[in-house]
Amino acid sequence: FPLGSAWLPGSILTLHVFEPRYRALVRECMAAPEPEFGVVMIERGREVGGGDVRSDVGAVARMLRVSETDDGRYAVIAGVGRRIKVHTWLPDNPYPCAEVHDWPDEPTGEVDPDLLQVVTARVRRATALAMELGDPVSDPTTALSPDPMVATFQLGGLAPLSDHDRHRLLCAGGAVERLVLLAELLDTVEDVLAFRLQD
């Protein structure tokens, strides 16, 4: 399911499905033993109508709740889980299809707990400021997993980042690299928020 935004593991994805090809995807997923589908970010193009250029890195979304409207559209709530890499894009049939493999975090060492604590505080502060400015952001007090690998993904989803930057976090090799990159991205975020607060 190519989307115009980047989704990290640990996120909750809500979809309004109205295109016939994606209605078919939802029906097939609901009939499967594991109601899952892949989500990747569209690098160029639009969500509706096809003809897009898609990223080769994404994640698996598992349907948690599905409701159908009288005219056959679907409202889907899905939990975003493990990362995937696309090996080969296949012809649409009728929705986008690909051969993929799971992409677990690479063993890059232990996450520095002090850095994790500092980055967590920075993310919460930046998200609270963005909320104060009226930006559509998540709750800055959201609880994080005690697992550092999961927490680094959650922080990336919580932080007020662009989809491009969030996708960069998704593509980071492992939790250590992801946390360092997030700290670097926050430098720009904090500067922009400080500038906006001056107005």
Phi, psi and omega in degrees: 000093179292134182231159180280002181229162180261138182236130182257151173307140182097351181272160173251123184254130174245133183231141169252108188259116183232337179291138181305322183293325180277336170297320178297320178299314181298316181298318180293320178296318181295332180275350184274155177299325177245104185283073185237154173211160179272147173235131176229158179274141173280121180278324175214141180110193185237161179291324187264133171100346179085191181074019183270163172253122190252150173290155177263006176238133180205206181211165178264131177251130179252125181295126178257324180209135179226132174229143183250137177275170182298331182265013173092004174279165181232144167251123186238132169247125184225147174265130182272126184243233191297153178282152175224156169241139177277126176273313181212132171278134180255166176299143177300135186208072350274348180264166180302135180230150180205156167270125185230164170222151177297146178232084178290163176302141176283147180286091185251019179101179183276142175290133177291114183297328179292317178295320178300319179295317180295313181294322177300314178298320180294318179296315181297319180294314181295320180293320177296320178294318178298321177296319179299327179277358176092011179284148177282096182233170178282169178293119183294347180265008181307133179290144180252155177292146174288347177280116183302325180297313179293319182298323180294324174293316181299319179296322177296326177284331181280323185297146179281074184253161172286161177297326177299313180291322178297323178293325175299321177295320178299326183273355179296144187298321183203183186296321181296311179298321181296318181293318178296317179297318179299319178300319179293317180295327180294334177304312180291317180302313181295321178297316181295317180295319178298318178297317180294326180292341180286336183288000000 
